[in-house]
Short mmCIF file of C-alpha atoms and ligand atoms in Angstrom, two decimals:
data_model
loop_
_atom_site.label_atom_id
_atom_site.label_comp_id
_atom_site.label_asym_id
_atom_site.label_seq_id
_atom_site.Cartn_x
_atom_site.Cartn_y
_atom_site.Cartn_z
CA MET I 210 0.00 0.03 -0.08
CA ASP I 211 2.06 2.98 -1.32
CA LYS I 212 2.15 6.29 0.10
CA VAL I 213 0.98 9.16 -2.06
CA CYS I 214 2.91 12.28 -2.94
CA ILE I 215 0.90 15.39 -2.41
CA THR I 216 1.44 19.25 -2.04
CA LEU I 217 -0.52 21.08 0.55
CA ASN I 218 -0.70 24.97 0.35
CA VAL I 219 -1.54 25.79 3.92
CA ASN I 220 -1.84 29.43 4.92
CA GLY I 221 0.43 30.40 2.06
CA ASP I 222 3.09 27.75 2.70
CA ARG I 223 3.84 24.92 0.41
CA TYR I 224 4.46 21.64 1.72
CA GLU I 225 5.37 18.45 -0.20
CA LEU I 226 4.63 15.36 1.53
CA ALA I 227 4.42 11.47 1.10
CA VAL I 228 1.17 10.39 3.16
CA ASP I 229 -0.67 7.13 3.71
CA PRO I 230 -3.98 7.51 1.72
CA TRP I 231 -6.01 6.68 4.83
CA ARG I 232 -4.85 9.44 6.90
CA THR I 233 -7.21 12.42 7.11
CA LEU I 234 -6.44 16.04 6.48
CA VAL I 235 -6.71 17.01 10.27
CA GLU I 236 -4.28 14.20 11.35
CA VAL I 237 -1.75 15.33 8.56
CA LEU I 238 -2.20 19.07 9.59
CA ARG I 239 -1.73 18.29 13.30
CA ASP I 240 0.90 15.39 13.26
CA ASP I 241 2.85 16.15 10.28
CA LEU I 242 2.83 19.86 9.84
CA ASN I 243 2.55 20.54 13.65
CA LEU I 244 -0.44 22.82 12.93
CA THR I 245 -2.34 21.81 16.24
CA GLY I 246 -4.70 24.70 16.21
CA THR I 247 -7.13 22.64 14.08
CA LYS I 248 -8.88 20.46 16.82
CA ILE I 249 -10.20 16.94 16.90
CA GLY I 250 -13.59 16.39 18.35
CA CYS I 251 -16.17 13.84 17.36
CA GLN I 252 -14.27 12.50 14.11
CA THR I 253 -17.81 12.08 12.57
CA GLY I 254 -18.41 15.37 10.89
CA ASP I 255 -20.75 16.56 13.74
CA CYS I 256 -18.89 18.86 15.92
CA GLY I 257 -16.91 21.20 13.58
CA ALA I 258 -13.83 21.50 15.93
CA CYS I 259 -11.66 20.43 12.90
CA THR I 260 -13.19 23.12 10.45
CA VAL I 261 -10.74 24.60 7.80
CA LEU I 262 -11.17 26.40 4.64
CA ILE I 263 -10.30 24.62 1.42
CA ASP I 264 -10.29 26.99 -1.62
CA GLY I 265 -12.22 29.41 0.56
CA LYS I 266 -14.90 26.88 1.59
CA SER I 267 -15.43 25.48 5.05
CA VAL I 268 -14.97 21.73 5.50
CA ALA I 269 -14.77 19.19 8.29
CA SER I 270 -11.07 18.07 7.91
CA CYS I 271 -11.74 14.95 9.85
CA MET I 272 -14.04 13.74 7.04
CA MET I 273 -11.60 14.39 4.28
CA LEU I 274 -8.72 12.40 3.18
CA ALA I 275 -5.44 14.22 3.09
CA VAL I 276 -4.90 13.13 -0.45
CA ALA I 277 -8.11 14.92 -1.36
CA ALA I 278 -6.64 18.23 -0.37
CA ASP I 279 -3.81 17.74 -2.79
CA ASN I 280 -2.94 21.18 -4.55
CA LYS I 281 -5.57 22.88 -2.75
CA ASN I 282 -5.26 25.94 -0.79
CA ILE I 283 -5.94 25.31 2.88
CA ALA I 284 -6.53 28.11 5.66
CA THR I 285 -6.33 27.11 9.16
CA ILE I 286 -6.63 29.19 12.37
CA GLU I 287 -2.73 29.67 12.36
CA GLY I 288 -2.90 31.63 9.26
CA LEU I 289 -5.80 33.82 9.98
CA SER I 290 -4.16 36.95 11.39
CA THR I 291 -1.54 38.66 9.25
CA GLY I 292 0.85 40.01 11.95
CA GLN I 293 2.89 38.16 14.54
CA ASP I 294 1.16 39.42 17.60
CA GLU I 295 -2.11 40.66 16.24
CA LEU I 296 -5.29 38.96 16.10
CA HIS I 297 -7.76 38.88 13.11
CA PRO I 298 -10.74 40.99 13.77
CA ILE I 299 -12.90 37.71 14.16
CA GLN I 300 -10.53 36.53 16.85
CA GLU I 301 -10.59 39.95 18.53
CA ALA I 302 -14.27 39.88 18.66
CA PHE I 303 -14.44 36.60 20.21
CA VAL I 304 -12.08 37.59 22.86
CA GLU I 305 -13.82 40.97 23.47
CA GLN I 306 -17.45 39.45 23.69
CA GLY I 307 -16.45 36.51 25.97
CA ALA I 308 -17.23 34.08 23.38
CA ILE I 309 -14.33 31.69 24.42
CA GLN I 310 -14.35 29.63 27.35
CA CYS I 311 -12.13 26.51 27.17
CA GLY I 312 -11.56 27.38 23.63
CA TYR I 313 -11.65 24.02 22.04
CA CYS I 314 -14.43 24.79 19.58
CA THR I 315 -13.08 28.27 18.91
CA PRO I 316 -10.66 27.72 15.89
CA GLY I 317 -13.65 25.92 14.01
CA MET I 318 -16.05 28.64 15.10
CA VAL I 319 -13.76 31.33 13.86
CA LEU I 320 -13.31 29.74 10.48
CA SER I 321 -17.10 29.08 10.05
CA THR I 322 -17.43 32.67 10.95
CA LYS I 323 -14.92 33.80 8.36
CA TYR I 324 -16.76 31.68 5.63
CA LEU I 325 -19.95 33.27 6.66
CA LEU I 326 -18.81 36.70 6.33
CA ASP I 327 -16.91 36.13 3.10
CA GLN I 328 -20.21 35.34 1.52
CA ASN I 329 -22.54 37.48 3.58
CA PRO I 330 -20.94 40.49 5.27
CA ASP I 331 -24.21 41.51 6.95
CA PRO I 332 -25.90 38.49 8.26
CA THR I 333 -29.09 38.41 10.36
CA GLU I 334 -28.91 36.63 13.77
CA THR I 335 -30.79 33.58 12.18
CA GLU I 336 -28.10 33.41 9.30
CA ILE I 337 -25.43 33.50 11.94
CA ARG I 338 -27.01 30.57 13.90
CA GLN I 339 -27.55 28.75 10.64
CA ALA I 340 -24.05 29.20 9.65
CA LEU I 341 -22.66 28.04 12.91
CA SER I 342 -24.98 25.09 13.19
CA GLY I 343 -22.24 22.72 12.23
CA ASN I 344 -20.07 23.89 15.08
CA LEU I 345 -20.79 22.71 18.70
CA CYS I 346 -19.64 24.50 21.75
CA ARG I 347 -19.85 22.74 25.22
CA CYS I 348 -19.16 25.85 27.21
CA THR I 349 -20.61 29.33 26.06
CA GLY I 350 -24.19 28.64 25.43
CA TYR I 351 -23.61 30.30 22.04
CA HIS I 352 -25.14 33.54 22.98
CA ARG I 353 -21.82 35.39 23.19
CA ILE I 354 -20.54 33.60 19.97
CA VAL I 355 -23.51 35.06 18.04
CA LYS I 356 -22.97 38.46 19.63
CA ALA I 357 -19.32 38.19 18.63
CA VAL I 358 -20.22 37.50 15.05
CA GLU I 359 -22.78 40.34 15.08
CA ALA I 360 -20.10 42.68 16.49
CA VAL I 361 -17.30 41.92 14.24
CA ALA I 362 -19.58 42.04 11.08
CA VAL I 363 -20.47 45.59 12.06
CA LYS I 364 -16.76 46.34 12.62
CA MET I 365 -15.49 44.75 9.33
CA ARG I 366 -18.20 46.54 7.26
CA ALA I 367 -17.13 49.84 8.84
CA ASP I 368 -13.43 49.10 8.22
CA GLY I 369 -14.45 48.34 4.71
CA LYS I 370 -12.42 45.06 4.44
CA GLY I 371 -14.82 42.35 3.84
CA GLU I 372 -12.09 39.73 4.34
CA MET J 226 -8.53 6.21 15.86
CA SER J 227 -7.33 6.10 12.39
CA LEU J 228 -8.99 4.81 9.38
CA PRO J 229 -8.47 1.31 8.22
CA LYS J 230 -5.81 0.92 5.48
CA PHE J 231 -6.48 0.94 1.70
CA THR J 232 -4.86 1.73 -1.60
CA TYR J 233 -6.03 4.93 -3.32
CA CYS J 234 -6.40 5.72 -6.98
CA GLU J 235 -7.50 8.79 -8.90
CA PRO J 236 -8.49 7.68 -12.40
CA LYS J 237 -8.80 10.44 -15.07
CA THR J 238 -11.96 9.27 -16.64
CA LEU J 239 -15.14 7.55 -15.73
CA GLU J 240 -14.32 4.59 -17.86
CA GLU J 241 -10.97 4.01 -16.14
CA ALA J 242 -12.90 4.26 -12.73
CA ALA J 243 -15.34 1.62 -13.97
CA LEU J 244 -12.46 -0.55 -15.02
CA LYS J 245 -10.95 -0.32 -11.65
CA LEU J 246 -14.25 -1.07 -9.99
CA ALA J 247 -14.74 -4.22 -11.94
CA GLU J 248 -11.12 -5.25 -11.38
CA TYR J 249 -11.52 -5.25 -7.66
CA ASP J 250 -15.01 -6.71 -7.81
CA GLY J 251 -16.66 -5.83 -4.48
CA ARG J 252 -13.39 -4.88 -2.79
CA ALA J 253 -13.19 -1.39 -4.09
CA ARG J 254 -15.41 1.80 -3.31
CA ILE J 255 -15.86 4.95 -5.13
CA VAL J 256 -15.34 8.09 -2.95
CA ALA J 257 -16.97 11.49 -4.01
CA GLY J 258 -17.24 13.87 -0.95
CA GLY J 259 -16.29 10.83 1.32
CA THR J 260 -18.85 12.12 4.13
CA ASP J 261 -20.58 8.80 4.15
CA LEU J 262 -17.69 6.51 3.07
CA LEU J 263 -15.15 7.85 5.78
CA LEU J 264 -18.05 7.50 8.47
CA GLY J 265 -18.75 3.93 7.34
CA MET J 266 -14.83 3.06 7.48
CA ARG J 267 -14.53 4.76 10.88
CA ARG J 268 -17.45 2.45 12.13
CA GLY J 269 -15.85 -0.63 10.48
CA ILE J 270 -18.97 -1.01 8.22
CA ALA J 271 -17.03 -0.32 4.92
CA LYS J 272 -13.76 -1.97 4.55
CA PRO J 273 -12.60 -1.39 1.04
CA GLU J 274 -9.36 -2.46 -0.15
CA VAL J 275 -9.17 0.12 -2.80
CA VAL J 276 -10.70 3.55 -2.79
CA ILE J 277 -11.28 5.13 -6.16
CA SER J 278 -11.76 8.89 -6.11
CA LEU J 279 -13.73 10.91 -8.68
CA ALA J 280 -11.71 13.91 -7.92
CA ARG J 281 -9.51 14.26 -11.02
CA ILE J 282 -12.32 13.47 -13.43
CA ALA J 283 -12.66 16.51 -15.69
CA GLY J 284 -16.20 18.22 -15.61
CA ALA J 285 -17.45 15.59 -12.98
CA ASN J 286 -18.67 18.57 -10.84
CA ALA J 287 -20.62 20.30 -13.51
CA ILE J 288 -24.20 21.22 -13.26
CA VAL J 289 -25.24 21.98 -16.76
CA ALA J 290 -28.52 22.81 -18.46
CA SER J 291 -29.67 22.27 -22.09
CA ALA J 292 -33.04 23.48 -23.46
CA THR J 293 -34.80 20.46 -22.19
CA GLU J 294 -32.86 18.98 -19.25
CA LEU J 295 -30.59 19.73 -16.43
CA ARG J 296 -27.40 17.40 -15.64
CA ILE J 297 -25.94 17.18 -12.09
CA GLY J 298 -22.52 15.55 -12.30
CA ALA J 299 -21.19 12.94 -9.78
CA MET J 300 -18.89 15.55 -8.07
CA ALA J 301 -21.38 18.56 -7.71
CA THR J 302 -21.70 19.24 -4.03
CA LEU J 303 -24.75 19.69 -2.03
CA ALA J 304 -23.94 23.39 -1.59
CA GLU J 305 -23.38 23.98 -5.30
CA VAL J 306 -26.65 22.29 -6.17
CA ALA J 307 -28.60 24.19 -3.60
CA GLN J 308 -27.15 27.53 -4.83
CA HIS J 309 -27.56 26.86 -8.60
CA PRO J 310 -29.91 29.31 -10.08
CA LEU J 311 -31.55 26.91 -12.25
CA VAL J 312 -32.07 24.35 -9.70
CA GLN J 313 -33.66 27.00 -7.52
CA GLN J 314 -35.85 28.00 -10.35
CA HIS J 315 -37.06 24.57 -11.70
CA PHE J 316 -36.48 22.17 -8.92
CA PRO J 317 -36.94 23.99 -5.73
CA ALA J 318 -37.63 20.86 -3.62
CA LEU J 319 -34.25 19.81 -4.51
CA ALA J 320 -32.64 23.20 -3.82
CA CYS J 321 -34.31 23.15 -0.60
CA ALA J 322 -33.34 19.54 0.48
CA ALA J 323 -29.80 20.18 -0.51
CA ALA J 324 -29.76 23.30 1.47
CA VAL J 325 -30.86 21.44 4.68
CA THR J 326 -28.73 18.28 4.25
CA GLY J 327 -26.27 18.00 7.02
CA THR J 328 -24.09 21.00 8.16
CA VAL J 329 -22.49 23.92 6.31
CA GLN J 330 -19.24 21.97 6.15
CA ILE J 331 -20.93 18.63 5.09
CA ARG J 332 -22.68 20.40 2.21
CA ASN J 333 -19.33 21.77 1.00
CA MET J 334 -18.00 18.34 0.90
CA GLY J 335 -20.84 15.79 0.19
CA THR J 336 -22.40 15.42 -3.23
CA VAL J 337 -26.02 14.88 -4.26
CA VAL J 338 -24.87 11.74 -6.31
CA GLY J 339 -23.07 10.34 -3.09
CA ASN J 340 -26.33 11.05 -1.18
CA ILE J 341 -28.40 8.86 -3.71
CA CYS J 342 -25.70 6.20 -4.01
CA ASN J 343 -25.49 5.75 -0.39
CA ALA J 344 -29.16 4.75 -0.46
CA SER J 345 -30.04 5.74 3.16
CA PRO J 346 -33.92 5.59 3.51
CA SER J 347 -33.52 9.16 4.96
CA ALA J 348 -31.40 10.59 2.07
CA ASP J 349 -32.77 14.23 1.95
CA THR J 350 -32.17 14.74 -1.78
CA ALA J 351 -34.01 11.33 -2.64
CA THR J 352 -37.72 12.38 -2.39
CA PRO J 353 -37.23 15.57 -4.41
CA LEU J 354 -35.33 13.64 -7.21
CA LEU J 355 -38.18 11.09 -7.14
CA ILE J 356 -40.87 13.76 -7.80
CA TYR J 357 -38.81 15.06 -10.60
CA ASP J 358 -38.60 11.61 -12.25
CA ALA J 359 -34.82 11.71 -12.10
CA LYS J 360 -32.78 9.48 -14.31
CA MET J 361 -29.31 8.09 -13.15
CA ILE J 362 -26.83 7.73 -15.92
CA VAL J 363 -24.72 4.64 -15.05
CA VAL J 364 -21.41 3.88 -16.59
CA ALA J 365 -19.81 0.49 -16.73
CA PRO J 366 -16.63 -0.85 -18.40
CA GLY J 367 -18.78 -1.73 -21.46
CA GLY J 368 -20.76 1.46 -21.90
CA GLU J 369 -23.63 3.35 -20.43
CA ARG J 370 -27.32 2.67 -19.29
CA THR J 371 -29.93 4.71 -17.81
CA VAL J 372 -31.84 3.78 -14.63
CA ALA J 373 -34.95 5.66 -13.46
CA LEU J 374 -34.36 6.83 -9.74
CA ALA J 375 -37.50 4.87 -8.71
CA GLU J 376 -35.83 1.71 -9.89
CA PHE J 377 -32.55 2.55 -8.37
CA PHE J 378 -33.11 2.10 -4.73
CA ARG J 379 -33.07 -1.71 -3.78
CA GLY J 380 -32.99 -1.45 0.07
CA PRO J 381 -31.15 0.36 2.90
CA GLY J 382 -27.70 0.84 1.35
CA LYS J 383 -28.49 -1.24 -1.66
CA THR J 384 -28.81 0.19 -5.19
CA ALA J 385 -29.39 -1.12 -8.70
CA LEU J 386 -25.52 -0.75 -9.44
CA THR J 387 -23.80 -4.06 -10.28
CA GLN J 388 -20.11 -4.91 -10.60
CA GLY J 389 -18.05 -2.33 -12.24
CA GLU J 390 -20.93 0.21 -12.32
CA LEU J 391 -20.70 3.86 -11.02
CA VAL J 392 -23.07 6.84 -11.57
CA LYS J 393 -21.98 9.56 -13.99
CA GLU J 394 -24.69 11.98 -13.45
CA ILE J 395 -28.49 12.74 -12.73
CA VAL J 396 -30.64 13.87 -15.45
CA LEU J 397 -33.72 15.91 -14.75
CA LYS J 398 -36.32 17.07 -17.43
CA LEU J 399 -36.91 20.80 -17.25
CA PRO J 400 -40.77 21.24 -16.27
CA SER J 401 -43.07 22.67 -18.82
CA GLY J 402 -46.22 24.60 -18.06
CA THR J 403 -47.18 25.60 -14.41
CA THR J 404 -45.58 23.16 -11.95
CA ARG J 405 -45.21 23.73 -8.21
CA SER J 406 -42.97 21.64 -5.93
CA ASN J 407 -41.45 21.51 -2.50
CA TYR J 408 -39.77 19.48 0.29
CA GLN J 409 -40.79 19.21 3.82
CA LYS J 410 -38.45 17.86 6.40
CA LEU J 411 -38.96 16.96 10.10
CA SER J 412 -35.68 16.36 12.12
CA PRO J 413 -35.03 16.65 15.89
CA ARG J 414 -31.84 19.04 15.93
CA SER J 415 -33.52 21.79 13.74
CA LYS J 416 -32.67 21.03 10.11
CA VAL J 417 -29.05 19.68 10.74
CA ASP J 418 -29.99 16.19 11.69
CA ILE J 419 -31.09 13.13 9.81
CA ALA J 420 -34.90 13.52 8.72
CA ILE J 421 -37.44 11.69 10.74
CA VAL J 422 -39.67 11.95 7.97
CA GLY J 423 -39.14 13.82 4.48
CA VAL J 424 -41.85 14.59 1.96
CA SER J 425 -41.73 16.02 -1.44
CA ALA J 426 -44.76 16.97 -3.50
CA LEU J 427 -45.16 18.21 -7.22
CA LEU J 428 -48.29 19.46 -8.78
CA ALA J 429 -48.50 20.24 -12.52
CA PHE J 430 -51.63 22.43 -13.02
CA SER J 431 -53.59 22.80 -16.28
CA GLU J 432 -55.03 26.02 -17.35
CA THR J 433 -58.22 25.46 -15.41
CA GLY J 434 -56.40 24.89 -12.21
CA ALA J 435 -57.19 21.26 -12.26
CA ILE J 436 -54.17 18.91 -11.41
CA ARG J 437 -52.58 17.62 -14.70
CA ARG J 438 -49.82 15.69 -12.89
CA ALA J 439 -49.06 14.85 -9.35
CA ARG J 440 -46.04 13.27 -7.62
CA ILE J 441 -45.54 12.64 -3.85
CA ALA J 442 -42.46 10.97 -2.46
CA ILE J 443 -41.93 10.00 1.15
CA GLY J 444 -38.48 9.39 2.79
CA SER J 445 -37.50 7.71 6.31
CA VAL J 446 -40.55 5.71 6.36
CA ALA J 447 -39.81 2.54 4.33
CA PRO J 448 -36.66 0.55 3.56
CA VAL J 449 -36.20 2.93 0.46
CA PRO J 450 -37.44 6.44 -0.42
CA LYS J 451 -40.53 5.79 -2.59
CA ARG J 452 -43.52 7.41 -4.46
CA ALA J 453 -46.86 7.34 -2.72
CA LEU J 454 -48.52 6.17 -5.81
CA GLU J 455 -52.16 5.88 -4.61
CA ALA J 456 -51.92 9.34 -3.19
CA GLU J 457 -50.57 10.63 -6.46
CA ASN J 458 -53.58 8.99 -8.27
CA MET J 459 -56.15 10.32 -6.33
CA LEU J 460 -54.94 14.00 -7.17
CA GLU J 461 -54.87 13.71 -10.96
CA GLY J 462 -57.77 15.56 -12.64
CA CYS J 463 -58.78 17.21 -9.27
CA GLN J 464 -59.10 20.68 -7.91
CA LEU J 465 -57.37 20.93 -4.74
CA THR J 466 -59.78 21.54 -1.78
CA PRO J 467 -59.01 21.09 1.89
CA GLU J 468 -61.13 17.95 1.80
CA VAL J 469 -59.04 16.42 -1.13
CA ILE J 470 -55.84 17.51 0.73
CA ALA J 471 -56.86 15.66 3.85
CA ALA J 472 -57.74 12.52 2.01
CA VAL J 473 -54.65 12.25 0.04
CA ALA J 474 -52.53 12.96 3.17
CA ALA J 475 -54.14 10.06 4.87
CA VAL J 476 -53.57 7.72 2.05
CA ALA J 477 -49.88 8.88 1.89
CA ALA J 478 -49.61 7.93 5.51
CA LYS J 479 -51.15 4.41 4.84
CA GLU J 480 -48.44 3.99 2.11
CA ALA J 481 -45.64 4.48 4.55
CA ALA J 482 -44.16 1.47 6.25
CA PRO J 483 -42.06 3.06 9.01
CA ILE J 484 -40.15 1.44 11.80
CA THR J 485 -39.43 2.66 15.34
CA ASP J 486 -35.83 3.72 16.21
CA MET J 487 -33.98 6.18 18.46
CA ARG J 488 -35.25 9.10 16.45
CA ALA J 489 -38.98 8.28 16.29
CA SER J 490 -41.61 5.76 16.67
CA GLU J 491 -43.51 4.08 13.87
CA ASP J 492 -46.76 5.72 14.78
CA TYR J 493 -45.37 9.18 15.07
CA ARG J 494 -43.53 8.70 11.58
CA ARG J 495 -46.89 7.54 9.99
CA SER J 496 -48.81 10.53 11.39
CA MET J 497 -46.03 13.13 10.33
CA VAL J 498 -46.30 11.56 6.72
CA ALA J 499 -49.85 12.90 6.80
CA VAL J 500 -48.90 16.29 8.31
CA LEU J 501 -45.92 16.97 5.96
CA THR J 502 -47.94 15.74 2.92
CA ARG J 503 -50.76 18.22 3.81
CA ARG J 504 -48.04 21.07 4.36
CA ALA J 505 -46.48 20.21 0.87
CA LEU J 506 -49.72 20.23 -0.93
CA GLN J 507 -50.78 23.50 0.82
CA GLN J 508 -47.62 25.13 0.07
CA ASN J 509 -48.01 24.01 -3.69
CA GLN J 510 -51.44 25.62 -3.67
CA ARG J 511 -50.38 28.89 -2.05
CA GLU J 512 -47.60 29.41 -4.62
CA GLN J 513 -50.09 28.44 -7.38
CA GLN J 514 -52.50 31.37 -6.42
C1 FAD B 777 -22.25 15.14 10.16
C2 FAD B 777 -23.20 14.50 9.02
C3 FAD B 777 -24.46 14.86 8.74
C4 FAD B 777 -25.16 14.39 7.78
N1 FAD B 777 -26.39 14.80 7.50
C5 FAD B 777 -27.19 14.39 6.54
C6 FAD B 777 -28.55 14.71 6.36
O1 FAD B 777 -29.00 15.64 7.13
N2 FAD B 777 -29.25 14.18 5.43
C7 FAD B 777 -28.69 13.29 4.57
O2 FAD B 777 -29.34 12.86 3.66
N3 FAD B 777 -27.36 12.85 4.73
C8 FAD B 777 -26.55 13.25 5.68
N4 FAD B 777 -25.30 12.91 5.79
C9 FAD B 777 -24.93 11.88 4.82
C10 FAD B 777 -23.90 12.37 3.83
O3 FAD B 777 -23.23 13.62 4.07
C11 FAD B 777 -24.72 12.54 2.45
O4 FAD B 777 -25.32 11.31 2.21
C12 FAD B 777 -23.77 13.01 1.35
O5 FAD B 777 -24.64 13.53 0.30
C13 FAD B 777 -22.97 11.90 0.75
O6 FAD B 777 -22.22 12.44 -0.26
P1 FAD B 777 -20.73 12.13 -0.47
O7 FAD B 777 -20.24 12.76 -1.82
O8 FAD B 777 -19.80 12.66 0.68
O9 FAD B 777 -20.56 10.57 -0.58
P2 FAD B 777 -19.55 9.47 -0.36
O10 FAD B 777 -19.20 9.25 1.06
O11 FAD B 777 -18.31 9.94 -1.25
O12 FAD B 777 -20.10 8.33 -0.95
C14 FAD B 777 -21.38 7.81 -0.39
C15 FAD B 777 -21.66 6.30 -0.95
O13 FAD B 777 -21.90 6.33 -2.40
C16 FAD B 777 -20.89 5.78 -3.11
N5 FAD B 777 -20.76 6.67 -4.41
C17 FAD B 777 -20.43 8.02 -4.40
N6 FAD B 777 -20.46 8.51 -5.52
C18 FAD B 777 -20.72 7.41 -6.33
C19 FAD B 777 -20.87 7.37 -7.75
N7 FAD B 777 -20.59 8.40 -8.57
N8 FAD B 777 -21.18 6.08 -8.47
C20 FAD B 777 -21.23 5.01 -7.63
N9 FAD B 777 -21.16 5.06 -6.33
C21 FAD B 777 -20.94 6.26 -5.61
C22 FAD B 777 -19.76 5.59 -2.28
O14 FAD B 777 -19.05 4.48 -2.59
C23 FAD B 777 -20.38 5.57 -1.05
O15 FAD B 777 -20.76 4.22 -0.75
C24 FAD B 777 -24.56 13.39 6.92
C25 FAD B 777 -23.17 12.96 7.07
C26 FAD B 777 -22.54 13.60 8.15
C27 FAD B 777 -21.12 13.13 8.38
S1 FES B 778 -13.74 16.34 14.60
FE1 FES B 778 -14.41 16.84 12.60
S2 FES B 778 -16.48 17.52 12.87
FE2 FES B 778 -15.93 16.85 14.95
S1 FES B 779 -15.59 27.33 24.48
FE1 FES B 779 -15.43 25.32 25.27
S2 FES B 779 -16.31 24.15 23.55
FE2 FES B 779 -16.58 26.17 22.98
#
């Protein structure tokens, strides 16, 4: 059973790897690339802890073979903020609104929020809740997460950078 | 908890994929979005020696329309189908079902063809495709054949596909005249969860407002998603009245053969077939007026 040679473009960095075909994307991100910001929860596609963006679209990286991500652009939580010590506005809003407790769901929540705002910069509360319905949180009760998304949507529209 | 081991291949054409499938007779599986297959492998239900990906087949994710029909390729995702303007315009029940299948992430990965080939009785896109008389274009090493969707489901997890066969695309005939259709889903965790009951209904109206053609399909209430043929027959030639709707809904419920499981009881499912059938017909009627 041969390994497969793949190229992953993660947060703008290019990695050439030989991987076992049965390994999932989240396993390769965490174990081979040491990008442990992406979390593993259920491993059955339900919780969203492993959410990453592939060519701009949110996916559950526990349900995707790493070989299926060959040559794609992958965005993980590590690549979201541009500067060394800065946070992305979405991350900032989560901190400010108290939308983080243990933080295990947060990388996935933040990436699902990014995917939502990329498509819809001015979402209603219902649209926010629907957009995050594939991300489970055991701690916050969701209210503050929704508030954080509302706040950052306003801020990003005001700043005029819909990214 | 890693997945069981397998060999992986990415054929460039459907014919090549069919040849591989035939070569490994029963020991190979196709992977599209992988959201069912990976789950099955994790649970030890699916143990393929070879996994054949459709990812490198050019054009496999296309959704294309001609003057008379719409074709949905094997790699077209649930999200792409849900958001496609022609699907929304002509096949609203399918657009709606694809938009409420799984979560945002699952819809960005999973395909409509995969949803059908997985052949779950609760597959969300099955009842919409049944009311649109969908045809499956099946490729084998020797050539192509067409299978009506109503003939495609053979039992939970079982399809009409035989050795070396895979689905190339789904073909839908564009509706002519005035037709109305919609999908009704009942599930415990808002829309994210698997359907307890799913009902799709299509009505084609004549100029007088009488029903020219009717289709009702019910999901999660029998070993396969299926049409409620008796209920359909009652509607043809009728004007929709509250009495007709109630009678048809009751017959649709009789045509269901549900089971009790962790999500709902047999009785509840049967009652809900009547409720969802009524809602589907009422919505068709409202949109017609
Ligand atoms: C968290 C979660 C939630 C879900 N929620 C729902 C839901 O609400 N409703 C619902 O209906 N489903 C749901 N599903 C199931 C699944 O996501 C869908 O059935 C999806 O559409 C499957 O598509 P796929 O491309 O991922 O299929 P895959 O896993 O790639 O394939 C599914 C099956 O079909 C076969 N196959 C795929 N393509 C072909 C082809 N072209 N020819 C022949 N065989 C083929 C595969 O071998 C496999 O057996 C859910 C799954 C998860 C993980
Ligand atoms: S770990 Fe991937 S969805 Fe839960
Ligand atoms: S903050 Fe703990 S799971 Fe969400």
